[in-house]
mmCIF file of C-alpha atoms in Angstrom:
data_model
loop_
_atom_site.group_PDB
_atom_site.id
_atom_site.type_symbol
_atom_site.label_atom_id
_atom_site.label_comp_id
_atom_site.label_asym_id
_atom_site.label_seq_id
_atom_site.Cartn_x
_atom_site.Cartn_y
_atom_site.Cartn_z
ATOM 1 C CA UNK A 1 22.989 221.874 24.912
ATOM 2 C CA UNK A 2 25.175 222.792 27.719
ATOM 3 C CA UNK A 3 22.859 223.924 30.326
ATOM 4 C CA UNK A 4 22.559 220.252 31.900
ATOM 5 C CA UNK A 5 26.404 219.836 31.931
ATOM 6 C CA UNK A 6 27.015 223.105 33.213
ATOM 7 C CA UNK A 7 24.461 222.510 36.083
ATOM 8 C CA UNK A 8 26.437 219.352 36.953
ATOM 9 C CA UNK A 9 29.579 221.193 37.238
ATOM 10 C CA UNK A 10 27.986 224.051 39.274
ATOM 11 C CA UNK A 11 26.770 221.335 41.704
ATOM 12 C CA UNK A 12 30.419 220.610 42.267
ATOM 13 C CA UNK A 13 31.629 224.127 42.834
ATOM 14 C CA UNK A 14 30.891 227.586 41.561
ATOM 15 C CA UNK A 15 32.750 228.541 38.135
ATOM 16 C CA UNK A 16 32.962 231.830 36.574
ATOM 17 C CA UNK A 17 30.914 232.086 33.374
ATOM 18 C CA UNK A 18 34.013 232.155 31.257
ATOM 19 C CA UNK A 19 35.176 228.962 32.786
ATOM 20 C CA UNK A 20 32.090 227.248 31.859
ATOM 21 C CA UNK A 21 32.072 228.809 28.317
ATOM 22 C CA UNK A 22 35.876 227.285 27.830
ATOM 23 C CA UNK A 23 34.575 223.958 29.199
ATOM 24 C CA UNK A 24 31.750 223.871 26.867
ATOM 25 C CA UNK A 25 34.193 225.004 23.694
ATOM 26 C CA UNK A 26 36.190 221.708 24.563
ATOM 27 C CA UNK A 27 33.049 219.350 24.556
ATOM 28 C CA UNK A 28 32.249 217.188 21.332
ATOM 29 C CA UNK A 29 28.789 216.566 20.815
ATOM 30 C CA UNK A 30 28.124 213.042 19.545
ATOM 31 C CA UNK A 31 25.080 210.845 18.847
ATOM 32 C CA UNK A 32 25.085 207.118 18.804
ATOM 33 C CA UNK A 33 22.286 204.682 17.896
ATOM 34 C CA UNK A 34 21.137 201.771 20.089
ATOM 35 C CA UNK A 35 23.530 198.910 20.279
ATOM 36 C CA UNK A 36 26.778 200.958 19.408
ATOM 37 C CA UNK A 37 29.972 200.216 21.089
ATOM 38 C CA UNK A 38 31.707 203.106 22.469
ATOM 39 C CA UNK A 39 34.358 200.914 23.635
ATOM 40 C CA UNK A 40 35.287 197.183 23.331
ATOM 41 C CA UNK A 41 37.642 194.956 25.351
ATOM 42 C CA UNK A 42 41.270 195.630 24.212
ATOM 43 C CA UNK A 43 40.922 199.151 22.982
ATOM 44 C CA UNK A 44 42.235 202.149 24.627
ATOM 45 C CA UNK A 45 39.410 204.473 26.009
ATOM 46 C CA UNK A 46 39.536 207.900 24.357
ATOM 47 C CA UNK A 47 36.497 209.493 26.168
ATOM 48 C CA UNK A 48 34.662 210.594 29.144
ATOM 49 C CA UNK A 49 31.179 211.226 28.084
ATOM 50 C CA UNK A 50 28.450 213.078 29.817
ATOM 51 C CA UNK A 51 24.938 211.567 28.853
ATOM 52 C CA UNK A 52 22.518 214.147 27.681
ATOM 53 C CA UNK A 53 20.186 211.582 26.494
ATOM 54 C CA UNK A 54 19.970 207.574 26.459
ATOM 55 C CA UNK A 55 21.001 204.679 28.687
ATOM 56 C CA UNK A 56 24.497 202.923 28.355
ATOM 57 C CA UNK A 57 25.822 199.755 29.827
ATOM 58 C CA UNK A 58 29.413 198.687 30.907
ATOM 59 C CA UNK A 59 30.000 195.077 31.048
ATOM 60 C CA UNK A 60 32.893 192.571 31.106
ATOM 61 C CA UNK A 61 32.941 189.136 29.567
ATOM 62 C CA UNK A 62 34.057 186.479 32.244
ATOM 63 C CA UNK A 63 36.232 183.382 31.643
ATOM 64 C CA UNK A 64 33.117 181.335 30.952
ATOM 65 C CA UNK A 65 31.915 183.871 28.221
ATOM 66 C CA UNK A 66 29.257 185.413 30.317
ATOM 67 C CA UNK A 67 28.554 188.995 30.306
ATOM 68 C CA UNK A 68 28.836 190.744 33.707
ATOM 69 C CA UNK A 69 27.062 193.992 33.714
ATOM 70 C CA UNK A 70 29.181 196.458 35.966
ATOM 71 C CA UNK A 71 27.088 199.851 35.520
ATOM 72 C CA UNK A 72 24.156 201.290 33.817
ATOM 73 C CA UNK A 73 24.532 205.042 33.019
ATOM 74 C CA UNK A 74 21.607 207.293 32.195
ATOM 75 C CA UNK A 75 20.993 211.074 31.590
ATOM 76 C CA UNK A 76 23.284 213.349 33.919
ATOM 77 C CA UNK A 77 25.838 210.576 34.496
ATOM 78 C CA UNK A 78 29.222 210.075 32.996
ATOM 79 C CA UNK A 79 30.577 207.151 31.277
ATOM 80 C CA UNK A 80 34.272 205.930 30.859
ATOM 81 C CA UNK A 81 36.648 203.253 31.415
ATOM 82 C CA UNK A 82 38.507 205.218 33.938
ATOM 83 C CA UNK A 83 41.725 203.126 34.209
ATOM 84 C CA UNK A 84 42.034 202.844 30.341
ATOM 85 C CA UNK A 85 41.408 206.540 29.901
ATOM 86 C CA UNK A 86 43.815 207.603 32.670
ATOM 87 C CA UNK A 87 46.606 205.407 31.674
ATOM 88 C CA UNK A 88 45.857 205.001 28.015
ATOM 89 C CA UNK A 89 46.169 201.249 28.335
ATOM 90 C CA UNK A 90 43.962 198.593 26.766
ATOM 91 C CA UNK A 91 40.489 198.459 28.504
ATOM 92 C CA UNK A 92 38.856 195.281 30.021
ATOM 93 C CA UNK A 93 35.372 196.384 29.485
ATOM 94 C CA UNK A 94 32.524 197.043 26.788
ATOM 95 C CA UNK A 95 30.723 200.127 26.831
ATOM 96 C CA UNK A 96 27.402 199.792 24.674
ATOM 97 C CA UNK A 97 24.532 202.162 24.205
ATOM 98 C CA UNK A 98 21.263 200.412 25.213
ATOM 99 C CA UNK A 99 19.141 203.309 23.602
ATOM 100 C CA UNK A 100 19.846 206.029 21.170
ATOM 101 C CA UNK A 101 22.335 208.281 23.014
ATOM 102 C CA UNK A 102 23.379 212.047 22.934
ATOM 103 C CA UNK A 103 26.679 212.475 24.537
ATOM 104 C CA UNK A 104 29.271 215.429 25.481
ATOM 105 C CA UNK A 105 32.695 214.109 25.132
ATOM 106 C CA UNK A 106 36.067 214.903 26.555
ATOM 107 C CA UNK A 107 39.204 213.298 25.102
ATOM 108 C CA UNK A 108 42.498 212.760 27.144
ATOM 109 C CA UNK A 109 43.722 216.006 25.262
ATOM 110 C CA UNK A 110 40.816 218.096 25.771
ATOM 111 C CA UNK A 111 40.605 217.233 29.609
ATOM 112 C CA UNK A 112 44.266 218.165 30.082
ATOM 113 C CA UNK A 113 43.612 221.397 28.415
ATOM 114 C CA UNK A 114 40.683 222.037 30.651
ATOM 115 C CA UNK A 115 42.420 221.130 33.880
ATOM 116 C CA UNK A 116 45.458 223.333 32.908
ATOM 117 C CA UNK A 117 43.465 226.252 32.184
ATOM 118 C CA UNK A 118 40.613 225.989 34.877
ATOM 119 C CA UNK A 119 42.146 224.156 37.738
ATOM 120 C CA UNK A 120 38.793 224.149 39.565
ATOM 121 C CA UNK A 121 37.620 221.123 37.406
ATOM 122 C CA UNK A 122 40.111 219.186 39.096
ATOM 123 C CA UNK A 123 37.500 219.280 42.066
ATOM 124 C CA UNK A 124 34.680 218.263 39.824
ATOM 125 C CA UNK A 125 36.377 215.068 38.536
ATOM 126 C CA UNK A 126 37.691 214.322 41.996
ATOM 127 C CA UNK A 127 34.334 214.335 43.356
ATOM 128 C CA UNK A 128 32.834 212.147 40.560
ATOM 129 C CA UNK A 129 35.832 209.550 41.221
ATOM 130 C CA UNK A 130 35.036 209.784 45.002
ATOM 131 C CA UNK A 131 31.371 208.987 44.513
ATOM 132 C CA UNK A 132 31.928 206.383 42.087
ATOM 133 C CA UNK A 133 34.493 204.758 44.588
ATOM 134 C CA UNK A 134 31.826 205.117 47.239
ATOM 135 C CA UNK A 135 29.204 203.496 45.191
ATOM 136 C CA UNK A 136 31.524 200.430 44.322
ATOM 137 C CA UNK A 137 32.202 199.879 48.004
ATOM 138 C CA UNK A 138 28.682 199.941 48.740
ATOM 139 C CA UNK A 139 27.759 197.692 46.214
ATOM 140 C CA UNK A 140 30.623 195.226 47.142
ATOM 141 C CA UNK A 141 29.126 195.515 50.612
ATOM 142 C CA UNK A 142 25.815 194.552 49.477
ATOM 143 C CA UNK A 143 26.949 191.763 47.109
ATOM 144 C CA UNK A 144 28.501 189.813 50.014
ATOM 145 C CA UNK A 145 26.106 190.742 52.911
ATOM 146 C CA UNK A 146 22.564 190.718 51.597
ATOM 147 C CA UNK A 147 20.018 188.216 50.319
ATOM 148 C CA UNK A 148 18.904 187.924 46.699
ATOM 149 C CA UNK A 149 15.702 189.740 47.424
ATOM 150 C CA UNK A 150 17.414 192.371 49.248
ATOM 151 C CA UNK A 151 19.751 192.921 46.401
ATOM 152 C CA UNK A 152 16.891 193.336 43.858
ATOM 153 C CA UNK A 153 14.880 195.474 46.062
ATOM 154 C CA UNK A 154 17.886 197.654 46.623
ATOM 155 C CA UNK A 155 18.533 197.956 42.963
ATOM 156 C CA UNK A 156 14.982 198.937 42.434
ATOM 157 C CA UNK A 157 15.099 201.670 45.167
ATOM 158 C CA UNK A 158 18.505 203.190 43.969
ATOM 159 C CA UNK A 159 17.621 203.100 40.249
ATOM 160 C CA UNK A 160 13.792 203.103 39.944
ATOM 161 C CA UNK A 161 13.899 204.089 36.237
ATOM 162 C CA UNK A 162 16.339 201.713 34.957
ATOM 163 C CA UNK A 163 14.161 198.518 35.201
ATOM 164 C CA UNK A 164 11.639 200.157 32.534
ATOM 165 C CA UNK A 165 14.711 200.885 30.227
ATOM 166 C CA UNK A 166 16.814 197.735 30.161
ATOM 167 C CA UNK A 167 16.095 193.971 29.468
ATOM 168 C CA UNK A 168 15.799 191.913 32.548
ATOM 169 C CA UNK A 169 18.653 189.833 31.456
ATOM 170 C CA UNK A 170 20.881 192.820 31.981
ATOM 171 C CA UNK A 171 19.601 193.571 35.556
ATOM 172 C CA UNK A 172 20.129 189.842 36.445
ATOM 173 C CA UNK A 173 24.013 190.025 35.245
ATOM 174 C CA UNK A 174 24.203 193.401 37.198
ATOM 175 C CA UNK A 175 22.883 191.637 40.382
ATOM 176 C CA UNK A 176 25.276 188.517 39.825
ATOM 177 C CA UNK A 177 22.151 186.176 38.960
ATOM 178 C CA UNK A 178 20.974 184.128 36.244
ATOM 179 C CA UNK A 179 17.865 185.322 34.458
ATOM 180 C CA UNK A 180 15.964 182.361 35.666
ATOM 181 C CA UNK A 181 16.973 183.173 39.265
ATOM 182 C CA UNK A 182 15.866 186.736 38.765
ATOM 183 C CA UNK A 183 12.487 185.538 37.458
ATOM 184 C CA UNK A 184 12.207 183.494 40.813
ATOM 185 C CA UNK A 185 13.097 186.449 42.942
ATOM 186 C CA UNK A 186 10.526 188.741 41.101
ATOM 187 C CA UNK A 187 7.848 185.909 41.357
ATOM 188 C CA UNK A 188 8.661 185.404 45.122
ATOM 189 C CA UNK A 189 8.214 189.180 45.593
ATOM 190 C CA UNK A 190 4.931 189.363 43.728
ATOM 191 C CA UNK A 191 3.415 186.575 45.952
ATOM 192 C CA UNK A 192 4.132 188.684 48.980
#
């Protein structure tokens, strides 16, 4: 059960076997059925979760009541509301399973124990945050500087497995499109 997450950690830096064993001992295995909320707006996030199996969507509901998809997360990815988790303040997002999911979870307490005993894990989590920030910056740049067709093609290129796993209206929401507009973009591409 821990092989995948340990390989993830080892891609960030070398850990002694006993450090990985301690890490594994702190992780909680959790299963959630499709359409489960891991977090809802206003709740305080009590987890950072590594996805062993499944697909998860993070979204926000804007002032008009529309769902705005912020992220999809699949196997070998982490999911959390980092601001809520770190500051223990009410979150602004919903985190929902789109498929049956199996997760390995750290709580604020278990993460602190891990970092106190094995400081090398600070590097792993720092690298995760840096990668996430870089992806957010790239996404912002693409949002303001590319056409709708380019945004869709870039999404397909970056996340080739996700379109087969999630509803098209979620992809439209992620790209900032209406479902109808995404249909037009897809039709335009199929005509080329």
